[in-house]
Tab-separated table of C-alpha atoms in Angstrom:
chain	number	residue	atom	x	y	z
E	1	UNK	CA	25.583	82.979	-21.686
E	2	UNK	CA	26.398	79.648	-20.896
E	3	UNK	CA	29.005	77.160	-19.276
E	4	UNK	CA	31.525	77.418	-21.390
E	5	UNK	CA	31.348	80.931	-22.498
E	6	UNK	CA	31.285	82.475	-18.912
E	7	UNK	CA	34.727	84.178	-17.863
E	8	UNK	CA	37.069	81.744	-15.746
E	9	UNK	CA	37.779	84.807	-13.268
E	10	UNK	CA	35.187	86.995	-12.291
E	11	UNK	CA	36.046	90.685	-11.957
E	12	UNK	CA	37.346	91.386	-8.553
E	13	UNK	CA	35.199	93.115	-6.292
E	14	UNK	CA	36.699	96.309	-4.321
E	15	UNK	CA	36.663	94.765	-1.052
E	16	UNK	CA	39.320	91.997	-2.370
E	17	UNK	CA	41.367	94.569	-3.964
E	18	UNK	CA	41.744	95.984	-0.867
E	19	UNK	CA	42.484	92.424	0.837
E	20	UNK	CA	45.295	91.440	-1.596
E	21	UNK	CA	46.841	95.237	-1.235
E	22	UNK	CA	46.857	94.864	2.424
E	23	UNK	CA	48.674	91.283	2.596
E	24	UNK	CA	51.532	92.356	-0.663
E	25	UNK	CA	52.131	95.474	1.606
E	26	UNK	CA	52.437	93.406	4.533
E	27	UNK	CA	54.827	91.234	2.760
E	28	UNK	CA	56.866	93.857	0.948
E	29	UNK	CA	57.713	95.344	4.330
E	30	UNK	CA	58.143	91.821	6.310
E	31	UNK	CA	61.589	90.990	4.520
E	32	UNK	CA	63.228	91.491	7.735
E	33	UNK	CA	62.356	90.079	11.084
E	34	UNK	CA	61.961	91.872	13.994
E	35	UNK	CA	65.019	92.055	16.666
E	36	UNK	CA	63.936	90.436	19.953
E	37	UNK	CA	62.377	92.394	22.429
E	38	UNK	CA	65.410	91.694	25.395
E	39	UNK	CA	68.234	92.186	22.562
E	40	UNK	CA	68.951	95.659	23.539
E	41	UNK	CA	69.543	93.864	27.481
E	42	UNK	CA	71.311	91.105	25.979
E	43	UNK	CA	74.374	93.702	24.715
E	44	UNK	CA	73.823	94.929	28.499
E	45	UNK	CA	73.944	92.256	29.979
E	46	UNK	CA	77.948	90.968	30.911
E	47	UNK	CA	79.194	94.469	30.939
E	48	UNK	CA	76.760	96.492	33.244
E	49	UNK	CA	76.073	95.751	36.739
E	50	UNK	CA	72.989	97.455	38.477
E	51	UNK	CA	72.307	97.751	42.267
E	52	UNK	CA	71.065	99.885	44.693
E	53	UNK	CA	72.718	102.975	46.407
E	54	UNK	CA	72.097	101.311	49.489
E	55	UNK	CA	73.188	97.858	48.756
E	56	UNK	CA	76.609	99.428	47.407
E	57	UNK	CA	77.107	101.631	50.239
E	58	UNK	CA	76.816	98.752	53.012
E	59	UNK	CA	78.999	96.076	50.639
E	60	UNK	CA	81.492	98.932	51.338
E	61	UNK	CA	81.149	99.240	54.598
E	62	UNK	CA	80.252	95.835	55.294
E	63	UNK	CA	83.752	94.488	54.341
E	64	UNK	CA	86.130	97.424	55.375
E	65	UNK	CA	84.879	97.455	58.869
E	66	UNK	CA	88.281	98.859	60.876
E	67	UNK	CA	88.001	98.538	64.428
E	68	UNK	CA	89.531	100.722	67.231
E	69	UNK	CA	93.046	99.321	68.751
E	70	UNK	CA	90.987	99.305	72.370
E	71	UNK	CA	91.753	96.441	74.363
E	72	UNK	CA	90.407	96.646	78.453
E	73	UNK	CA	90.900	93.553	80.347
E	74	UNK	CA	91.326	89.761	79.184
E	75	UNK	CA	88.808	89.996	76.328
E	76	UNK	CA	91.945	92.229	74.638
E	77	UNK	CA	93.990	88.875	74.246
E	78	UNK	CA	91.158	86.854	72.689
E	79	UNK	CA	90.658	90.035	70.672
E	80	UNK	CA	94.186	89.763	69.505
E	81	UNK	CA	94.215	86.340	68.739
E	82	UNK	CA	91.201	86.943	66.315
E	83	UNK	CA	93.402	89.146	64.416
E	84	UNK	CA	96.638	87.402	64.267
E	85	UNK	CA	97.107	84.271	61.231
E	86	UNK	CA	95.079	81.635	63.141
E	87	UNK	CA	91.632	83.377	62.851
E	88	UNK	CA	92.357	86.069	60.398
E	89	UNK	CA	90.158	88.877	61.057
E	90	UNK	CA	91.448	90.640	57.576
E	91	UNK	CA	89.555	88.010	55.659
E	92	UNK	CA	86.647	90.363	57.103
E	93	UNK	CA	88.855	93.496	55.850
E	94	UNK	CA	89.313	94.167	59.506
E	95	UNK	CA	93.158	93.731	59.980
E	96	UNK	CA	93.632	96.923	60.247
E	97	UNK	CA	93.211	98.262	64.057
E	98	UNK	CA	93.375	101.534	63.985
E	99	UNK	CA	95.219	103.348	66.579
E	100	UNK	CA	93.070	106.352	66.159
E	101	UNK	CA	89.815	106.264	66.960
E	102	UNK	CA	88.993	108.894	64.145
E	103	UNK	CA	89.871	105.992	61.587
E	104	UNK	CA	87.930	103.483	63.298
E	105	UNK	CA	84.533	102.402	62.141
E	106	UNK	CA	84.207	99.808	65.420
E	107	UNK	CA	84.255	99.974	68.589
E	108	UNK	CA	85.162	96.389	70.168
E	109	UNK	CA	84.450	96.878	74.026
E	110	UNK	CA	86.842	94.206	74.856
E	111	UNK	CA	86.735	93.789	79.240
E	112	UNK	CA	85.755	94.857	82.221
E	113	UNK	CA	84.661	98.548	82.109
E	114	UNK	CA	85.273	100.456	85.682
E	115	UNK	CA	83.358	103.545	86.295
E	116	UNK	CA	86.965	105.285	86.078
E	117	UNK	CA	87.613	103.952	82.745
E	118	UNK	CA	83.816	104.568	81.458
E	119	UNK	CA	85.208	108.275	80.717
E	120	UNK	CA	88.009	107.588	78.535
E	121	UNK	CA	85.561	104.848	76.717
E	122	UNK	CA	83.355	107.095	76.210
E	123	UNK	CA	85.001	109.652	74.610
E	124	UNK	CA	86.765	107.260	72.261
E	125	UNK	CA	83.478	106.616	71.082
E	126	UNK	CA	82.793	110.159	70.371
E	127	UNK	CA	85.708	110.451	68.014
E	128	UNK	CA	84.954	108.018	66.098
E	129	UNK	CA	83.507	109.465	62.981
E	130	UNK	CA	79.699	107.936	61.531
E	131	UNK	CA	78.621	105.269	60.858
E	132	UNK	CA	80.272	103.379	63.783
E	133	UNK	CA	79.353	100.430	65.780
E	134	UNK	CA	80.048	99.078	69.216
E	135	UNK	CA	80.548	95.402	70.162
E	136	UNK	CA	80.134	94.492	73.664
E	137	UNK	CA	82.426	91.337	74.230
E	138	UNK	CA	82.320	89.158	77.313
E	139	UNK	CA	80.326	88.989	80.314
E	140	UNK	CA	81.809	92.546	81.859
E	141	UNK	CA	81.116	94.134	78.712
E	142	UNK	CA	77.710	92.915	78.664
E	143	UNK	CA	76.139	93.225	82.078
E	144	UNK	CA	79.490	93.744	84.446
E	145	UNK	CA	80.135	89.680	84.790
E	146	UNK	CA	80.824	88.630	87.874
E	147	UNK	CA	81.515	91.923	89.016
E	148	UNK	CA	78.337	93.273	88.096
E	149	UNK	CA	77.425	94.315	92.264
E	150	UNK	CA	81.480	96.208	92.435
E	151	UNK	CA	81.554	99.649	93.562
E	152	UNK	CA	83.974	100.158	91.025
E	153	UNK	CA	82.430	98.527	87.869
E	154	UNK	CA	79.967	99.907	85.348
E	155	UNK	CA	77.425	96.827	85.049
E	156	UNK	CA	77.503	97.066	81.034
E	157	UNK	CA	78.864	99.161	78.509
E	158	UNK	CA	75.175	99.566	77.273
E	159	UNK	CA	75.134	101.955	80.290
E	160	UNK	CA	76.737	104.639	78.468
E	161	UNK	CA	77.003	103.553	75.098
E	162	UNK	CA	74.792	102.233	71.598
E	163	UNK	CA	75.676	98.387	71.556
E	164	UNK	CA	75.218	97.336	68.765
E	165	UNK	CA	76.342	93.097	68.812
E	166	UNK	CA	76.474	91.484	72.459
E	167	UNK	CA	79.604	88.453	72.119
E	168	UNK	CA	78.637	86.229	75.541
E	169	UNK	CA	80.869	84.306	76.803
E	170	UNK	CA	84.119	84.672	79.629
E	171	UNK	CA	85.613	85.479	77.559
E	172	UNK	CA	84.500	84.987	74.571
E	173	UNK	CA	86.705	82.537	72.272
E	174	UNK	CA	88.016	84.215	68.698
E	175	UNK	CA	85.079	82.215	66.844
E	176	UNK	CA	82.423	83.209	68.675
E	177	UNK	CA	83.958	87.107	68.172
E	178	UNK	CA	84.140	86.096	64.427
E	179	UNK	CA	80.699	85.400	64.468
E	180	UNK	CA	79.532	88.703	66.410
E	181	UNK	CA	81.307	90.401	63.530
E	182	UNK	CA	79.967	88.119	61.126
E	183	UNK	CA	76.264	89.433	62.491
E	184	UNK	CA	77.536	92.887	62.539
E	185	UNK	CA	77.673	92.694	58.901
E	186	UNK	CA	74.221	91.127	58.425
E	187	UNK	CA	73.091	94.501	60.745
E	188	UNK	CA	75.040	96.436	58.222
E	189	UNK	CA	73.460	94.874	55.096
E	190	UNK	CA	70.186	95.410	56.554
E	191	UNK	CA	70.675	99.274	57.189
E	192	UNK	CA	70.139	101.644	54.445
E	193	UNK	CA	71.066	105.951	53.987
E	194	UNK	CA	67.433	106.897	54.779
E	195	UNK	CA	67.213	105.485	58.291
E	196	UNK	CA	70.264	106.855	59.127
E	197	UNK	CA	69.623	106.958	62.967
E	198	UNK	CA	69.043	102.798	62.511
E	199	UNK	CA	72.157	102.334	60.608
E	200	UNK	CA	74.765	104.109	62.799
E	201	UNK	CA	73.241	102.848	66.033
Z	1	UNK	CA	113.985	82.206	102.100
Z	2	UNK	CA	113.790	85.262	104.493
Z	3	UNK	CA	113.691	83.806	108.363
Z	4	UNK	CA	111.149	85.970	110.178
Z	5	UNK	CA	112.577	87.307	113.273
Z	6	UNK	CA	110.686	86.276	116.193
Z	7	UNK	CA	108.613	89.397	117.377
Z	8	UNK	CA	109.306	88.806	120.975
Z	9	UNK	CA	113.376	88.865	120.562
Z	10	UNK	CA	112.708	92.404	118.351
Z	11	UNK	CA	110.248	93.393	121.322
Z	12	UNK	CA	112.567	92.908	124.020
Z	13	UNK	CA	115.471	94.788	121.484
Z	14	UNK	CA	113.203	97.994	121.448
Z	15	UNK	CA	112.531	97.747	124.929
Z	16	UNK	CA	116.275	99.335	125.415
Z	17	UNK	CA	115.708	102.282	122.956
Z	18	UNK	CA	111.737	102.964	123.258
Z	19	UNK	CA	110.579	101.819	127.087
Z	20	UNK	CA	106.574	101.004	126.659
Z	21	UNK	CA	105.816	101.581	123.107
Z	22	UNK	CA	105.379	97.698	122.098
Z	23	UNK	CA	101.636	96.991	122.711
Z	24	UNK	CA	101.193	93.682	121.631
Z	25	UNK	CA	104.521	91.030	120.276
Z	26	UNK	CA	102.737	87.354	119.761
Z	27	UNK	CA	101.876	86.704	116.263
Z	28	UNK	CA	103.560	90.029	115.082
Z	29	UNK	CA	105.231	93.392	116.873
Z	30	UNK	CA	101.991	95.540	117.447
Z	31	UNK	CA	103.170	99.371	118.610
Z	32	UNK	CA	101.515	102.498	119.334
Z	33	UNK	CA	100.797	104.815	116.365
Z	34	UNK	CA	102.246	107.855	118.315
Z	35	UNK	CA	106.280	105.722	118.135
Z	36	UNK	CA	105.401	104.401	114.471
Z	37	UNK	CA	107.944	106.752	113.206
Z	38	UNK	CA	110.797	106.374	115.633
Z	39	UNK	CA	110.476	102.377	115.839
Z	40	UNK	CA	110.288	102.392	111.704
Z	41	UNK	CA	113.447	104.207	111.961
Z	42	UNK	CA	114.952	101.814	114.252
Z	43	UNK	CA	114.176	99.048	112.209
Z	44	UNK	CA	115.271	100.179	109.404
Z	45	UNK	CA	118.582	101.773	110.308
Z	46	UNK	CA	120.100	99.878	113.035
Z	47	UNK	CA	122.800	97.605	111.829
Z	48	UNK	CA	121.277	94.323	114.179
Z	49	UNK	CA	117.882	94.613	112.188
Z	50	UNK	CA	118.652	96.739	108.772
Z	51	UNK	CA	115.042	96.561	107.909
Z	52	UNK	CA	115.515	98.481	104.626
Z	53	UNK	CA	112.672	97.166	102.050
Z	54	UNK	CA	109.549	97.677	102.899
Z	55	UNK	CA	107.796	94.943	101.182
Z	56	UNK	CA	104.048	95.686	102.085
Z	57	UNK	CA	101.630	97.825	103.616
Z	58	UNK	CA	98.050	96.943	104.411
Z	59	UNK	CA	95.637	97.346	106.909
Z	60	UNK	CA	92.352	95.705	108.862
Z	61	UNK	CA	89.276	96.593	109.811
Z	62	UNK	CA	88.072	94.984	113.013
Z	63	UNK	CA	85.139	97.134	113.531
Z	64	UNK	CA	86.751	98.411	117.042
Z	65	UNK	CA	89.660	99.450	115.874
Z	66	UNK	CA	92.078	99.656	112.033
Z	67	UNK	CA	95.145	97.997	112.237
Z	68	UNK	CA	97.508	99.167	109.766
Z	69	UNK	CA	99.965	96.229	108.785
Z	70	UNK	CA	103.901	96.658	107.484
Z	71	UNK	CA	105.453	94.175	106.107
Z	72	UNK	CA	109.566	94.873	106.779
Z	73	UNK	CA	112.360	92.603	105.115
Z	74	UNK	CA	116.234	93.268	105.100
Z	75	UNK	CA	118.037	92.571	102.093
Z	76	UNK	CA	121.507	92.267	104.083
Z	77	UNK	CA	120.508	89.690	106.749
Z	78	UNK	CA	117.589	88.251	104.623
Z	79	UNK	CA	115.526	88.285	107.414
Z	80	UNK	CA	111.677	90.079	108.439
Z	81	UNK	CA	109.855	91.335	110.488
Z	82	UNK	CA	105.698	92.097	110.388
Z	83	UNK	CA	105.519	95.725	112.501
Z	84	UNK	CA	101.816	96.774	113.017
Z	85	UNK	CA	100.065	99.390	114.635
Z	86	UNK	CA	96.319	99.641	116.236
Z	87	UNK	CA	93.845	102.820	115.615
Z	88	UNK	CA	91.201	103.067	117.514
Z	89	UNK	CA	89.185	106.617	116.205
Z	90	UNK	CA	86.680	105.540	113.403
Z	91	UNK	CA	85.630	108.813	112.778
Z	92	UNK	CA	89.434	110.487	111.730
Z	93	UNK	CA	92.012	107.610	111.676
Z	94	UNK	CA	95.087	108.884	111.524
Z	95	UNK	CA	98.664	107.281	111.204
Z	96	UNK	CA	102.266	108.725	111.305
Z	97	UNK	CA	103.404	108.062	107.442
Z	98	UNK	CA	106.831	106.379	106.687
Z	99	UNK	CA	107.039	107.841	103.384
Z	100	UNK	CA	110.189	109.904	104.673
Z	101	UNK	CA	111.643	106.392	106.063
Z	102	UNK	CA	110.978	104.418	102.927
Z	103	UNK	CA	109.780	105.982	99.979
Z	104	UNK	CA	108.058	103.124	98.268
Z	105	UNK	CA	105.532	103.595	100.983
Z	106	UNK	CA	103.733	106.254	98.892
Z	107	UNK	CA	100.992	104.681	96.611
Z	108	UNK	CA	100.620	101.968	99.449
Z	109	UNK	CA	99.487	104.546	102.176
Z	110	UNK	CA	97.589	106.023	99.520
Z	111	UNK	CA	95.893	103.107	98.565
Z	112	UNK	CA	95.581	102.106	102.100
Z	113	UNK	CA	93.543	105.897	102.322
Z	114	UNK	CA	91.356	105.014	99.221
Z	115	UNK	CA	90.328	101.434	100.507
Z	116	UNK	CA	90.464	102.119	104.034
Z	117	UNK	CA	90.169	105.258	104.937
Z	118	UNK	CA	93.255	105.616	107.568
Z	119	UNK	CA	94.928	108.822	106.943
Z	120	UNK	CA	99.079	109.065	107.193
Z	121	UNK	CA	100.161	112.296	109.083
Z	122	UNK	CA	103.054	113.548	106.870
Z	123	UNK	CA	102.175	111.300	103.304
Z	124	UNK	CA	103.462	114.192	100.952
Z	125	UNK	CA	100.168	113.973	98.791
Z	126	UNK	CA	97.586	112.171	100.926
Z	127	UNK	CA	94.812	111.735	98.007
Z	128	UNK	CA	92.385	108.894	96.456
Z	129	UNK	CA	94.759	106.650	94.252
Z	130	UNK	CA	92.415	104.305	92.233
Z	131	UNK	CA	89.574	105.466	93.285
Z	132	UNK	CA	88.088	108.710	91.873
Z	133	UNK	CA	87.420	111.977	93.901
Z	134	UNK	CA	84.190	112.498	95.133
Z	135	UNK	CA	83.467	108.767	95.444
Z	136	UNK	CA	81.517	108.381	98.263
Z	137	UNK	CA	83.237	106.761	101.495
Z	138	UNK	CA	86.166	104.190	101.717
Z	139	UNK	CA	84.905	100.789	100.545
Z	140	UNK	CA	86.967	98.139	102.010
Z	141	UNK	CA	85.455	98.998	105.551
Z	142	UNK	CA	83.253	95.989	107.213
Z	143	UNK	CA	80.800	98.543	107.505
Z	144	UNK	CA	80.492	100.209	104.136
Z	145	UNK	CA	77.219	99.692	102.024
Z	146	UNK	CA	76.272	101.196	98.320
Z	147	UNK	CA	73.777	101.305	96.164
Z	148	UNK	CA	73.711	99.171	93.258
Z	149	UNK	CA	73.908	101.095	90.212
């Protein structure tokens, strides 16, 4: 058998049959590309929202904090003015002060507390339903101010209450109560449903 | 502007009605406690003086004795008159009350009870007004300590 005579294809051995099967298979059934992986979160995505029970819960809370209509000494006035149009405590959702305490979520210790009043303080407090906070504001509130060595005056609300934010100052002026309440809400971001003790004070 | 009546001319008045009850009549009329009632009276209802608002009362603590000050104006003759009267027991101070003479008196001698300590013989409801019960002594007294808290 020579040159010229020989076959120009030799017969196929099994080995390619099996090769060329393979890749026409692979083609018959690659027509169609595959989707991308993230398509099924790209129709998600735009129309779903996902967070935390936690995070939702103190968003919530965080900007529907309602304090209690409490006002004790001159603190009350600068207390007022934060609510009224100049400082605007409802772009905080605060603007409504409650005039129960059983619809209040804050307790803003606003003045001097005497040991007469501490009662009455006190059991505002108590019927306030959870989670509620307490902001001390001012000097009195704080440590008793300057009449921290009076018979009469309870050096610090802290004395007989969880305070949460301290506001320094004599008193304090409607920004720096803004931004006690302003670090209230960081507190609140920060507290979660499991340490429930840490979150309501 | 009320004119304060000089306390010698309302000394020397009393003198006629009350012989020996005016202790003391320089800077103010000073009286005994025991004619507090009758000279209050006086003052307030003779026509010459018509003391009728009682604007004020207070009272010291000199360490020897309390002296319990009243500040007396008249609305008619626009004029005043500062009547006060020395205690001397530390122990049990006690002072007639003019509650019955001017009513407005009340919350003052009451006060003057809480702060002080003098007690008003005859105060219809001689108790602690800003003070609570139970607290412990009477705190405006030179001689009254606490405890810090």
């Amino acid at each position: 058998m020579n040159g010229a005579d020989a076959p120009f294809f030799s017969p196929a051995s099994d080995i390619d049959l099996l090769e060329g099967q393979a890749v026409n298979e692979l083609i018959a059934s690659a027509r169609q590309a595959y989707p991308d992986v993230d398509a099924a979160l790209q129709v998600v995505e735009g129309n779903l929202l996902t967070t935390t029970i936690d995070r939702m819960l103190n968003l919530g809370r965080k900007y529907s904090v309602w304090p209690a209509f409490f006002g004790l000494a001159c603190c009350a006035i600068e207390m007022i003015c934060t609510a009224v149009n100049r400082y605007d405590i409802a772009r905080f959702g605060m603007e409504l002060f409650r005039a129960s305490p059983r619809q209040a979520d804050l307790l803003i210790v606003s003045g001097t507390v005497t040991w007469k009043m501490a009662p009455a303080v006190r059991r505002v407090y108590e019927q306030m339903p959870e989670p509620k906070w307490v902001l001390a504001m001012g000097s009195c509130a704080i440590s008793g101010g300057p009449f921290a060595s009076s018979y009469a005056v309870c050096p610090g609300a802290n004395r007989f209450l969880p305070v949460d934010i301290y506001v320094p100052g004599c008193p304090p002026r409607p920004d720096a109560l803004l931004y006690g309440i302003m670090m209230l809400h960081d507190k609140i971001m920060k507290s979660s449903i499991f340490t429930k003790a840490e979150a309501a004070s | 502007m009320t004119a304060p009546l000089l306390p010698a001319d309302v000394a020397a008045k009393l003198e006629e009605h009350f012989p020996a009850v005016v202790v003391e009549a320089g800077d103010a009329l000073v009286v005994e406690p025991a004619w507090l009632g009758d000279v209050a009276r006086f003052l307030k209802e003779s026509p010459q003086f018509s003391c009728d608002y009682l604007v004020h009362v207070t009272a010291v603590d000199y360490m020897d004795y309390f002296e319990v000050v009243y500040y007396l104006n008249s609305i008619e003759h626009n004029h005043g008159i500062t009547l006060k009267t020395r205690v001397w027991d530390r122990d049990d101070p006690v002072v007639p009350s003019v509650v019955s003479i001017w009513p407005g008196a009340d919350f003052q001698e009451r006060e003057v009870y809480d702060l002080v300590g003098v007690r008003f013989a005859g105060h219809p409801n001689m108790k602690r007004v800003l003070l609570w019960e139970g607290f412990p002594g009477h705190p405006l007294r030179k001689d009254y300590l606490w405890e810090q808290v």
